[in-house]
Amino acid sequence: MPFPSIPRDWSSNPAREMLAGAVATFALIPEVIAFSFVAGVDPEVGLFASFVIGIVIAFTGGRPAMISAAAGSVALVVAPLVHAHGLPYLLAAGLLAGVIQIVFGLLRLGVLMRFVSKSVRTGFVNALAILIFWAQMPHVIGGDWTAYAVLAAGLAIIYLAPRITTAVPSPLICILILTIAAVTLHLPVMTVADLGRLPDSLPIFAWPDVPLTLDTLKIIAGPAFAIAMVGLLESMMTASVVDDLTATTSSKNRECTGLGLANAASSLFGGIAGCGMIGQTVSNVKYGGRGRLSTLFAGAFLLILMVLLKPWVSQVPVAALVAIMIMVSIDTFDWSSLRTLVVHPKMSSFVMLATVIVTVFSSNLALGVTVGVLLSGIFFTFKVARLMKVELDSTPERLVYRVSGHVFFASADAFVEAFDIASAEGMQVRIDVSHAHFWDITAVAALEKVVERFRAHAVATDVVGLNEASSTLIERLDSDLKLKEI
């Protein structure tokens, strides 16, 4: 962290930073507890993880103001491991995943985020907003009118309170008013205490209780790699979203290393691995979080709430937290993307929609982003391949084929088909590639095939205009191709 960034990251408007972090903390509680159940562990495992990850990544991460904690995608990955082998192996897998992420960052592989298009990022954000909203429905559907009334009151407070004051974030006002109302009026609503057993002590440092054997490594290697990749993907996507929201840049490589350190620390303190939480991060940024202090306070405040203030937090109505999460989902969704669906190129819109659909129906953010990236690559390749053209200029004695564009595996067949062997008999052929570039071995093989076909029909053929890079590639990959440079 460069020295000039220290004041901006830590001491810029501390009150605002801590209030924003507090909002993110309340937004974390229902999700972390729910994700713990998905993973098959006690809520305290997810809560301890969120505290440790928040504290560590506040110092080591590459994206200030980003909230990282126990996440649903990681919970889905580790659930089979917990079911088959228990919590100790989950902790060991999280520790190994942290090591993998550290190595990923040290190798500076964060640059791979450049291959994720804006369409995929928009689809990722929209899908996550839908999943956040849908995850709140079990807390609401099937309840009596009281739960709906509390939820409606919470949303009203969140959206109307800013018209009265912005000194305190409206979600915190929502929590305070609804908790007091539920306690004093004895409202029959579900509270945080009903979600599961909350921690009653501080996390304790301990090495995972698994044998240090090759068999253990075989058990945890696959899940650890999956945890590492899913965590990295979501954290990098979340960091990119914050970059866009704040018009600033972040260090993706440092975020990879920081996440690895945080997950390793979480595992050593009895917590599940985690990653960036886009909903809570958007909430943090919306209410003024810009530096590392908001991230640090979100993690520290979570521990304070769960341990020191547990009797009070236990009485917070779940409907109040659901109201916050619905607000988060509304703010997270990129509503402008609906308007631009008919404006953007059809392929870009298709990629965005495919990312949303796959993510929502699989409940797997990593799968959705992977499909989006693959489709983006395929469509881009298709567009570039179509730019390759072969034009014919003829004289009574010579045929001149002028090639322009990029010749590679996707355009190689079209390149070969553009040459008419039969019409060239008894003439000379010149292939002018001054405005073309040959990228791979498939392109070189295509050029070789064309030249050999002409020469097999006794047609004198020469190739002119090869640029230096193409010539070097041809010499390296196919030294038997004899090309006459004129």
Short mmCIF file of C-alpha atoms in Angstrom, two decimals:
data_model
loop_
_atom_site.label_atom_id
_atom_site.label_comp_id
_atom_site.label_asym_id
_atom_site.label_seq_id
_atom_site.Cartn_x
_atom_site.Cartn_y
_atom_site.Cartn_z
CA MET A 1 0.00 0.00 0.00
CA PRO A 2 1.66 3.23 -1.12
CA PHE A 3 2.23 5.71 1.69
CA PRO A 4 0.18 8.53 0.08
CA SER A 5 -2.93 6.29 0.12
CA ILE A 6 -2.85 5.76 3.91
CA PRO A 7 -4.86 8.89 4.85
CA ARG A 8 -7.42 8.23 2.12
CA ASP A 9 -7.81 4.55 3.01
CA TRP A 10 -7.95 4.89 6.80
CA SER A 11 -8.63 8.37 8.12
CA SER A 12 -10.97 9.98 5.59
CA ASN A 13 -14.24 10.73 7.45
CA PRO A 14 -14.07 7.96 10.11
CA ALA A 15 -17.66 8.49 11.31
CA ARG A 16 -19.06 7.98 7.83
CA GLU A 17 -16.85 4.94 7.26
CA MET A 18 -17.94 3.24 10.49
CA LEU A 19 -21.64 3.92 9.91
CA ALA A 20 -21.39 2.48 6.41
CA GLY A 21 -19.56 -0.55 7.79
CA ALA A 22 -22.30 -1.01 10.40
CA VAL A 23 -24.95 -1.13 7.66
CA ALA A 24 -22.92 -3.78 5.84
CA THR A 25 -22.66 -5.77 9.09
CA PHE A 26 -26.43 -5.97 9.52
CA ALA A 27 -26.74 -6.94 5.88
CA LEU A 28 -24.24 -9.75 6.52
CA ILE A 29 -25.99 -11.41 9.46
CA PRO A 30 -28.93 -13.18 7.72
CA GLU A 31 -26.89 -14.24 4.72
CA VAL A 32 -23.95 -15.58 6.71
CA ILE A 33 -26.25 -17.60 8.96
CA ALA A 34 -28.17 -18.93 5.96
CA PHE A 35 -24.97 -19.83 4.12
CA SER A 36 -23.73 -21.68 7.21
CA PHE A 37 -26.77 -23.92 7.05
CA VAL A 38 -26.15 -24.51 3.33
CA ALA A 39 -22.59 -25.59 4.13
CA GLY A 40 -23.81 -27.85 6.93
CA VAL A 41 -22.04 -26.06 9.79
CA ASP A 42 -23.17 -24.10 12.85
CA PRO A 43 -23.88 -20.37 12.34
CA GLU A 44 -20.92 -19.48 14.55
CA VAL A 45 -18.58 -21.02 11.96
CA GLY A 46 -19.81 -18.58 9.32
CA LEU A 47 -19.91 -15.66 11.74
CA PHE A 48 -16.38 -16.30 13.02
CA ALA A 49 -15.22 -16.55 9.40
CA SER A 50 -16.81 -13.24 8.48
CA PHE A 51 -15.19 -11.51 11.45
CA VAL A 52 -11.70 -12.87 10.74
CA ILE A 53 -11.91 -12.35 6.98
CA GLY A 54 -13.11 -8.78 7.44
CA ILE A 55 -10.31 -7.90 9.84
CA VAL A 56 -7.51 -9.47 7.80
CA ILE A 57 -8.56 -8.31 4.36
CA ALA A 58 -9.02 -4.74 5.60
CA PHE A 59 -5.21 -4.63 5.85
CA THR A 60 -4.19 -7.03 3.07
CA GLY A 61 -6.84 -6.60 0.35
CA GLY A 62 -6.40 -4.66 -2.86
CA ARG A 63 -9.84 -3.02 -2.99
CA PRO A 64 -10.68 -0.54 -0.19
CA ALA A 65 -14.36 -0.45 0.89
CA MET A 66 -15.00 -4.02 -0.28
CA ILE A 67 -16.78 -6.34 2.16
CA SER A 68 -15.64 -9.96 2.23
CA ALA A 69 -17.17 -12.72 4.35
CA ALA A 70 -18.53 -16.27 4.29
CA ALA A 71 -20.34 -16.56 0.94
CA GLY A 72 -23.05 -18.73 -0.53
CA SER A 73 -21.03 -19.88 -3.53
CA VAL A 74 -18.30 -21.22 -1.26
CA ALA A 75 -20.95 -22.86 0.95
CA LEU A 76 -22.31 -24.73 -2.06
CA VAL A 77 -18.83 -25.98 -2.95
CA VAL A 78 -17.94 -27.23 0.54
CA ALA A 79 -21.27 -28.78 1.53
CA PRO A 80 -20.43 -32.26 0.13
CA LEU A 81 -17.03 -32.21 1.89
CA VAL A 82 -18.61 -31.33 5.24
CA HIS A 83 -21.28 -33.99 4.81
CA ALA A 84 -18.72 -36.69 3.96
CA HIS A 85 -15.81 -35.83 6.26
CA GLY A 86 -16.88 -33.19 8.78
CA LEU A 87 -15.79 -29.71 9.85
CA PRO A 88 -12.04 -30.42 10.40
CA TYR A 89 -11.61 -31.30 6.72
CA LEU A 90 -13.51 -28.16 5.74
CA LEU A 91 -11.04 -26.08 7.75
CA ALA A 92 -8.10 -27.90 6.16
CA ALA A 93 -9.55 -27.33 2.68
CA GLY A 94 -10.05 -23.64 3.46
CA LEU A 95 -6.43 -23.35 4.61
CA LEU A 96 -5.17 -24.98 1.40
CA ALA A 97 -7.49 -22.78 -0.67
CA GLY A 98 -5.95 -19.74 1.01
CA VAL A 99 -2.48 -20.92 0.03
CA ILE A 100 -3.62 -21.40 -3.58
CA GLN A 101 -5.05 -17.89 -3.65
CA ILE A 102 -1.85 -16.42 -2.23
CA VAL A 103 0.16 -18.15 -4.97
CA PHE A 104 -2.36 -16.93 -7.56
CA GLY A 105 -1.79 -13.36 -6.43
CA LEU A 106 2.00 -13.67 -6.23
CA LEU A 107 2.03 -14.97 -9.80
CA ARG A 108 0.08 -11.82 -10.76
CA LEU A 109 -2.73 -13.79 -12.37
CA GLY A 110 -5.29 -11.15 -11.44
CA VAL A 111 -4.70 -9.84 -14.95
CA LEU A 112 -7.10 -12.58 -16.13
CA MET A 113 -9.96 -10.28 -15.09
CA ARG A 114 -9.31 -8.38 -18.30
CA PHE A 115 -10.97 -11.24 -20.14
CA VAL A 116 -14.29 -10.63 -18.37
CA SER A 117 -16.39 -8.34 -20.54
CA LYS A 118 -18.73 -5.62 -19.32
CA SER A 119 -21.68 -7.72 -20.44
CA VAL A 120 -20.58 -10.54 -18.13
CA ARG A 121 -20.02 -8.14 -15.24
CA THR A 122 -23.49 -6.66 -15.73
CA GLY A 123 -25.03 -10.13 -15.87
CA PHE A 124 -23.13 -11.11 -12.73
CA VAL A 125 -24.45 -8.07 -10.83
CA ASN A 126 -28.04 -8.58 -11.99
CA ALA A 127 -28.02 -12.29 -11.23
CA LEU A 128 -26.66 -11.70 -7.77
CA ALA A 129 -29.33 -9.07 -7.10
CA ILE A 130 -31.99 -11.61 -8.07
CA LEU A 131 -30.43 -14.31 -5.87
CA ILE A 132 -30.20 -11.93 -2.91
CA PHE A 133 -33.87 -11.05 -3.28
CA TRP A 134 -34.95 -14.66 -3.73
CA ALA A 135 -32.94 -15.78 -0.69
CA GLN A 136 -35.12 -13.53 1.49
CA MET A 137 -38.38 -15.12 0.44
CA PRO A 138 -38.25 -18.11 2.86
CA HIS A 139 -38.19 -15.59 5.73
CA VAL A 140 -41.36 -13.92 4.43
CA ILE A 141 -43.50 -16.44 2.56
CA GLY A 142 -45.76 -18.41 4.89
CA GLY A 143 -45.57 -15.90 7.72
CA ASP A 144 -48.55 -14.12 9.21
CA TRP A 145 -49.57 -10.53 8.57
CA THR A 146 -47.26 -9.26 11.33
CA ALA A 147 -44.14 -10.30 9.42
CA TYR A 148 -45.40 -8.56 6.27
CA ALA A 149 -46.26 -5.45 8.26
CA VAL A 150 -42.79 -5.30 9.83
CA LEU A 151 -41.20 -5.82 6.41
CA ALA A 152 -43.30 -3.03 4.88
CA ALA A 153 -42.48 -0.73 7.78
CA GLY A 154 -38.79 -1.52 7.37
CA LEU A 155 -38.81 -0.65 3.66
CA ALA A 156 -40.73 2.54 4.38
CA ILE A 157 -38.18 3.62 6.98
CA ILE A 158 -35.22 2.77 4.72
CA TYR A 159 -36.51 4.83 1.81
CA LEU A 160 -38.23 7.67 3.69
CA ALA A 161 -35.78 8.32 6.53
CA PRO A 162 -33.18 9.95 4.22
CA ARG A 163 -35.72 12.71 3.52
CA ILE A 164 -35.54 13.63 7.21
CA THR A 165 -31.86 13.02 7.96
CA THR A 166 -28.82 11.48 6.31
CA ALA A 167 -26.59 11.73 9.38
CA VAL A 168 -27.37 8.10 10.24
CA PRO A 169 -27.86 5.49 7.48
CA SER A 170 -31.54 4.61 7.20
CA PRO A 171 -30.98 0.83 7.57
CA LEU A 172 -29.58 1.44 11.06
CA ILE A 173 -32.64 3.54 11.89
CA CYS A 174 -34.78 0.69 10.56
CA ILE A 175 -33.06 -1.84 12.84
CA LEU A 176 -33.37 0.37 15.91
CA ILE A 177 -37.05 1.36 15.47
CA LEU A 178 -38.31 -2.09 14.52
CA THR A 179 -36.40 -3.84 17.30
CA ILE A 180 -37.80 -1.45 19.91
CA ALA A 181 -41.30 -1.87 18.45
CA ALA A 182 -41.07 -5.68 18.40
CA VAL A 183 -39.86 -5.82 22.00
CA THR A 184 -42.23 -3.27 23.51
CA LEU A 185 -45.30 -4.48 21.60
CA HIS A 186 -44.38 -8.19 21.97
CA LEU A 187 -44.86 -8.75 18.26
CA PRO A 188 -45.00 -12.45 17.25
CA VAL A 189 -42.20 -12.24 14.67
CA MET A 190 -39.11 -14.33 14.01
CA THR A 191 -35.93 -12.88 15.50
CA VAL A 192 -32.23 -13.40 14.89
CA ALA A 193 -32.17 -15.82 17.85
CA ASP A 194 -34.52 -18.10 15.89
CA LEU A 195 -32.06 -18.43 13.01
CA GLY A 196 -29.60 -20.60 14.93
CA ARG A 197 -27.15 -20.76 17.80
CA LEU A 198 -25.05 -17.63 17.97
CA PRO A 199 -21.44 -17.63 19.24
CA ASP A 200 -20.89 -17.07 22.95
CA SER A 201 -17.10 -16.69 22.92
CA LEU A 202 -14.23 -15.38 20.83
CA PRO A 203 -12.77 -17.54 18.04
CA ILE A 204 -9.78 -19.65 19.12
CA PHE A 205 -6.66 -20.30 17.06
CA ALA A 206 -6.21 -24.00 16.31
CA TRP A 207 -4.68 -26.13 13.57
CA PRO A 208 -7.31 -28.21 11.71
CA ASP A 209 -7.63 -31.58 13.46
CA VAL A 210 -6.82 -33.78 10.48
CA PRO A 211 -3.94 -36.21 9.90
CA LEU A 212 -1.11 -34.74 7.85
CA THR A 213 -1.11 -37.53 5.28
CA LEU A 214 -1.35 -37.94 1.52
CA ASP A 215 -4.87 -39.36 1.95
CA THR A 216 -5.96 -36.12 3.61
CA LEU A 217 -4.48 -34.13 0.74
CA LYS A 218 -6.40 -36.27 -1.75
CA ILE A 219 -9.63 -35.57 0.12
CA ILE A 220 -9.23 -31.80 0.37
CA ALA A 221 -7.33 -30.98 -2.85
CA GLY A 222 -10.38 -30.88 -5.14
CA PRO A 223 -12.62 -28.87 -2.79
CA ALA A 224 -9.72 -26.54 -1.94
CA PHE A 225 -9.10 -25.73 -5.59
CA ALA A 226 -12.83 -25.17 -6.14
CA ILE A 227 -13.01 -22.88 -3.09
CA ALA A 228 -9.98 -20.93 -4.31
CA MET A 229 -11.27 -20.43 -7.84
CA VAL A 230 -14.84 -19.56 -6.86
CA GLY A 231 -13.62 -17.16 -4.20
CA LEU A 232 -11.18 -15.47 -6.54
CA LEU A 233 -13.75 -15.11 -9.28
CA GLU A 234 -16.38 -13.54 -7.05
CA SER A 235 -13.89 -11.26 -5.32
CA MET A 236 -12.44 -10.06 -8.61
CA MET A 237 -15.91 -9.41 -10.00
CA THR A 238 -16.94 -7.55 -6.85
CA ALA A 239 -13.75 -5.47 -6.96
CA SER A 240 -14.49 -4.53 -10.57
CA VAL A 241 -18.01 -3.46 -9.61
CA VAL A 242 -16.64 -1.21 -6.84
CA ASP A 243 -14.10 0.20 -9.30
CA ASP A 244 -17.00 1.24 -11.51
CA LEU A 245 -19.10 2.59 -8.64
CA THR A 246 -16.32 4.73 -7.19
CA ALA A 247 -14.46 5.60 -10.42
CA THR A 248 -11.24 4.31 -8.85
CA THR A 249 -8.86 1.43 -9.50
CA SER A 250 -7.82 -1.50 -7.37
CA SER A 251 -4.99 -4.01 -7.28
CA LYS A 252 -6.48 -7.32 -8.39
CA ASN A 253 -3.27 -9.22 -7.63
CA ARG A 254 -3.13 -7.81 -4.12
CA GLU A 255 -6.79 -8.71 -3.63
CA CYS A 256 -6.00 -12.32 -4.60
CA THR A 257 -3.16 -12.50 -2.07
CA GLY A 258 -5.18 -10.69 0.58
CA LEU A 259 -8.13 -13.04 0.16
CA GLY A 260 -5.79 -16.01 0.49
CA LEU A 261 -4.35 -14.66 3.74
CA ALA A 262 -7.86 -13.95 5.04
CA ASN A 263 -9.14 -17.44 4.20
CA ALA A 264 -6.09 -19.09 5.73
CA ALA A 265 -6.60 -17.06 8.91
CA SER A 266 -10.32 -17.85 8.95
CA SER A 267 -9.62 -21.57 8.73
CA LEU A 268 -7.09 -21.38 11.57
CA PHE A 269 -9.72 -19.69 13.75
CA GLY A 270 -12.44 -22.23 13.02
CA GLY A 271 -14.23 -20.40 10.21
CA ILE A 272 -15.34 -21.29 6.70
CA ALA A 273 -13.57 -19.76 3.69
CA GLY A 274 -15.18 -16.75 2.03
CA CYS A 275 -14.86 -14.08 -0.65
CA GLY A 276 -16.17 -10.70 -1.74
CA MET A 277 -19.86 -10.03 -0.98
CA ILE A 278 -21.22 -7.78 -3.68
CA GLY A 279 -24.56 -6.99 -2.03
CA GLN A 280 -22.99 -5.90 1.24
CA THR A 281 -20.23 -4.10 -0.63
CA VAL A 282 -22.73 -2.10 -2.68
CA SER A 283 -24.53 -1.23 0.56
CA ASN A 284 -21.27 -0.12 2.16
CA VAL A 285 -20.37 2.08 -0.82
CA LYS A 286 -23.89 3.53 -1.03
CA TYR A 287 -23.72 4.78 2.55
CA GLY A 288 -20.30 6.35 2.19
CA GLY A 289 -17.75 3.56 2.65
CA ARG A 290 -14.68 4.39 0.60
CA GLY A 291 -11.69 3.22 2.62
CA ARG A 292 -10.34 0.28 4.58
CA LEU A 293 -11.84 1.51 7.83
CA SER A 294 -15.35 0.59 6.69
CA THR A 295 -14.18 -2.96 5.91
CA LEU A 296 -12.37 -3.25 9.24
CA PHE A 297 -15.34 -1.91 11.21
CA ALA A 298 -17.79 -4.23 9.43
CA GLY A 299 -15.79 -7.24 10.63
CA ALA A 300 -15.12 -5.91 14.14
CA PHE A 301 -18.72 -4.74 14.63
CA LEU A 302 -19.97 -8.19 13.64
CA LEU A 303 -18.02 -9.76 16.49
CA ILE A 304 -19.20 -7.08 18.92
CA LEU A 305 -22.82 -7.72 17.94
CA MET A 306 -22.58 -11.49 18.05
CA VAL A 307 -20.66 -11.80 21.34
CA LEU A 308 -20.91 -8.66 23.46
CA LEU A 309 -24.33 -7.49 22.30
CA LYS A 310 -25.85 -10.91 21.64
CA PRO A 311 -28.84 -10.43 23.99
CA TRP A 312 -29.85 -7.30 22.07
CA VAL A 313 -29.07 -8.62 18.60
CA SER A 314 -31.03 -11.79 19.32
CA GLN A 315 -34.19 -9.68 19.51
CA VAL A 316 -33.76 -7.98 16.12
CA PRO A 317 -36.70 -8.98 13.87
CA VAL A 318 -35.60 -11.01 10.88
CA ALA A 319 -38.08 -9.02 8.79
CA ALA A 320 -36.02 -5.90 9.49
CA LEU A 321 -32.91 -7.60 8.11
CA VAL A 322 -34.94 -8.86 5.15
CA ALA A 323 -35.96 -5.27 4.43
CA ILE A 324 -32.28 -4.29 4.34
CA MET A 325 -31.44 -7.15 2.00
CA ILE A 326 -34.31 -6.26 -0.34
CA MET A 327 -32.94 -2.72 -0.42
CA VAL A 328 -29.51 -4.16 -1.18
CA SER A 329 -30.88 -6.27 -4.04
CA ILE A 330 -32.69 -3.26 -5.53
CA ASP A 331 -29.55 -1.13 -5.34
CA THR A 332 -27.38 -3.91 -6.72
CA PHE A 333 -29.45 -4.55 -9.84
CA ASP A 334 -28.31 -2.54 -12.85
CA TRP A 335 -31.69 -1.18 -13.96
CA SER A 336 -30.19 0.70 -16.89
CA SER A 337 -29.23 -2.65 -18.43
CA LEU A 338 -32.93 -3.33 -19.15
CA ARG A 339 -33.14 -0.18 -21.22
CA THR A 340 -29.94 -0.86 -23.11
CA LEU A 341 -30.87 -4.44 -24.01
CA VAL A 342 -32.28 -3.23 -27.34
CA VAL A 343 -29.53 -0.65 -27.85
CA HIS A 344 -26.42 -2.76 -27.29
CA PRO A 345 -25.27 -5.27 -29.91
CA LYS A 346 -27.39 -8.42 -29.85
CA MET A 347 -24.46 -10.64 -28.96
CA SER A 348 -23.54 -8.47 -25.95
CA SER A 349 -27.13 -8.51 -24.71
CA PHE A 350 -27.28 -12.27 -25.21
CA VAL A 351 -24.12 -12.73 -23.14
CA MET A 352 -25.58 -10.64 -20.32
CA LEU A 353 -28.87 -12.55 -20.33
CA ALA A 354 -27.11 -15.93 -20.52
CA THR A 355 -24.97 -15.01 -17.52
CA VAL A 356 -28.09 -14.06 -15.55
CA ILE A 357 -30.09 -17.15 -16.54
CA VAL A 358 -27.33 -19.67 -15.87
CA THR A 359 -26.44 -18.06 -12.55
CA VAL A 360 -30.02 -17.80 -11.30
CA PHE A 361 -31.08 -21.32 -12.27
CA SER A 362 -27.87 -22.95 -11.03
CA SER A 363 -27.46 -20.66 -7.97
CA ASN A 364 -23.79 -20.79 -8.94
CA LEU A 365 -22.18 -17.43 -9.68
CA ALA A 366 -18.94 -19.02 -10.84
CA LEU A 367 -20.76 -21.17 -13.41
CA GLY A 368 -22.72 -18.21 -14.71
CA VAL A 369 -19.61 -16.06 -15.12
CA THR A 370 -17.73 -18.94 -16.76
CA VAL A 371 -20.52 -19.42 -19.32
CA GLY A 372 -20.59 -15.67 -19.95
CA VAL A 373 -16.83 -15.49 -20.48
CA LEU A 374 -16.92 -18.47 -22.87
CA LEU A 375 -19.77 -16.97 -24.89
CA SER A 376 -17.98 -13.62 -25.02
CA GLY A 377 -14.87 -15.35 -26.33
CA ILE A 378 -16.83 -17.32 -28.93
CA PHE A 379 -18.72 -14.28 -30.19
CA PHE A 380 -15.57 -12.16 -30.31
CA THR A 381 -13.75 -14.87 -32.22
CA PHE A 382 -16.67 -15.10 -34.65
CA LYS A 383 -16.65 -11.35 -35.27
CA VAL A 384 -12.88 -11.17 -35.79
CA ALA A 385 -12.98 -14.18 -38.12
CA ARG A 386 -15.56 -12.46 -40.33
CA LEU A 387 -13.21 -9.50 -40.80
CA MET A 388 -10.78 -11.68 -42.78
CA LYS A 389 -11.21 -11.06 -46.53
CA VAL A 390 -9.54 -12.38 -49.69
CA GLU A 391 -9.96 -10.21 -52.81
CA LEU A 392 -8.91 -11.19 -56.33
CA ASP A 393 -7.21 -8.92 -58.89
CA SER A 394 -6.55 -10.60 -62.23
CA THR A 395 -4.54 -9.86 -65.35
CA PRO A 396 -4.19 -12.05 -68.43
CA GLU A 397 -1.08 -13.67 -66.95
CA ARG A 398 -1.36 -13.34 -63.17
CA LEU A 399 -3.88 -13.75 -60.39
CA VAL A 400 -3.24 -11.57 -57.33
CA TYR A 401 -5.05 -12.55 -54.14
CA ARG A 402 -5.02 -9.74 -51.57
CA VAL A 403 -5.60 -10.98 -48.03
CA SER A 404 -6.65 -8.62 -45.21
CA GLY A 405 -7.56 -9.22 -41.58
CA HIS A 406 -6.61 -11.92 -39.11
CA VAL A 407 -5.97 -15.50 -40.13
CA PHE A 408 -6.28 -17.93 -37.20
CA PHE A 409 -8.10 -21.13 -36.29
CA ALA A 410 -11.58 -19.62 -36.74
CA SER A 411 -10.91 -18.02 -40.13
CA ALA A 412 -8.46 -20.58 -41.57
CA ASP A 413 -11.09 -22.63 -43.43
CA ALA A 414 -12.60 -19.54 -45.02
CA PHE A 415 -9.08 -18.50 -46.04
CA VAL A 416 -8.46 -21.80 -47.83
CA GLU A 417 -11.88 -21.80 -49.53
CA ALA A 418 -11.28 -18.32 -50.97
CA PHE A 419 -8.69 -19.61 -53.48
CA ASP A 420 -9.87 -21.11 -56.80
CA ILE A 421 -7.28 -23.67 -57.88
CA ALA A 422 -8.91 -24.64 -61.17
CA SER A 423 -9.06 -21.10 -62.57
CA ALA A 424 -5.35 -20.60 -61.94
CA GLU A 425 -3.99 -23.28 -64.29
CA GLY A 426 -1.51 -21.85 -66.77
CA MET A 427 -1.16 -18.61 -64.82
CA GLN A 428 1.00 -17.19 -62.08
CA VAL A 429 -0.43 -16.62 -58.59
CA ARG A 430 0.66 -14.03 -56.09
CA ILE A 431 -0.76 -14.05 -52.54
CA ASP A 432 -0.39 -10.57 -51.05
CA VAL A 433 -0.68 -10.67 -47.24
CA SER A 434 0.56 -7.12 -46.58
CA HIS A 435 -2.66 -6.35 -44.69
CA ALA A 436 -3.02 -9.71 -42.96
CA HIS A 437 -1.63 -11.32 -39.83
CA PHE A 438 -1.12 -15.05 -39.21
CA TRP A 439 -1.66 -15.88 -35.56
CA ASP A 440 -1.31 -19.61 -34.96
CA ILE A 441 -0.31 -22.99 -36.35
CA THR A 442 -3.75 -23.45 -37.91
CA ALA A 443 -3.22 -20.28 -39.94
CA VAL A 444 0.25 -21.41 -41.02
CA ALA A 445 -1.14 -24.81 -42.05
CA ALA A 446 -3.88 -23.08 -44.07
CA LEU A 447 -1.32 -20.98 -45.95
CA GLU A 448 0.79 -24.06 -46.57
CA LYS A 449 -2.25 -25.96 -47.88
CA VAL A 450 -3.11 -23.19 -50.36
CA VAL A 451 0.46 -22.90 -51.66
CA GLU A 452 0.83 -26.68 -52.00
CA ARG A 453 -2.46 -26.98 -53.88
CA PHE A 454 -1.40 -24.38 -56.41
CA ARG A 455 2.04 -25.90 -56.84
CA ALA A 456 0.54 -29.39 -57.17
CA HIS A 457 -1.27 -28.05 -60.26
CA ALA A 458 2.00 -26.61 -61.64
CA VAL A 459 0.95 -23.07 -60.80
CA ALA A 460 3.86 -20.78 -59.95
CA THR A 461 2.99 -19.25 -56.59
CA ASP A 462 4.64 -16.67 -54.41
CA VAL A 463 3.64 -15.03 -51.13
CA VAL A 464 4.47 -11.39 -50.52
CA GLY A 465 4.01 -8.89 -47.73
CA LEU A 466 4.43 -11.08 -44.69
CA ASN A 467 4.99 -8.89 -41.64
CA GLU A 468 7.83 -9.70 -39.30
CA ALA A 469 5.67 -11.40 -36.67
CA SER A 470 3.97 -13.65 -39.22
CA SER A 471 7.28 -14.53 -40.86
CA THR A 472 8.78 -15.43 -37.49
CA LEU A 473 5.78 -17.63 -36.64
CA ILE A 474 5.97 -19.44 -39.98
CA GLU A 475 9.69 -20.05 -39.63
CA ARG A 476 9.21 -21.35 -36.10
CA LEU A 477 6.22 -23.58 -36.78
CA ASP A 478 6.76 -24.72 -40.35
CA SER A 479 10.28 -24.36 -41.67
CA ASP A 480 9.40 -26.64 -44.62
CA LEU A 481 7.08 -24.03 -46.09
CA LYS A 482 9.12 -22.37 -48.85
CA LEU A 483 7.78 -18.92 -49.49
CA LYS A 484 9.26 -16.56 -52.04
CA GLU A 485 9.35 -13.04 -50.66
CA ILE A 486 9.26 -10.34 -53.34
#
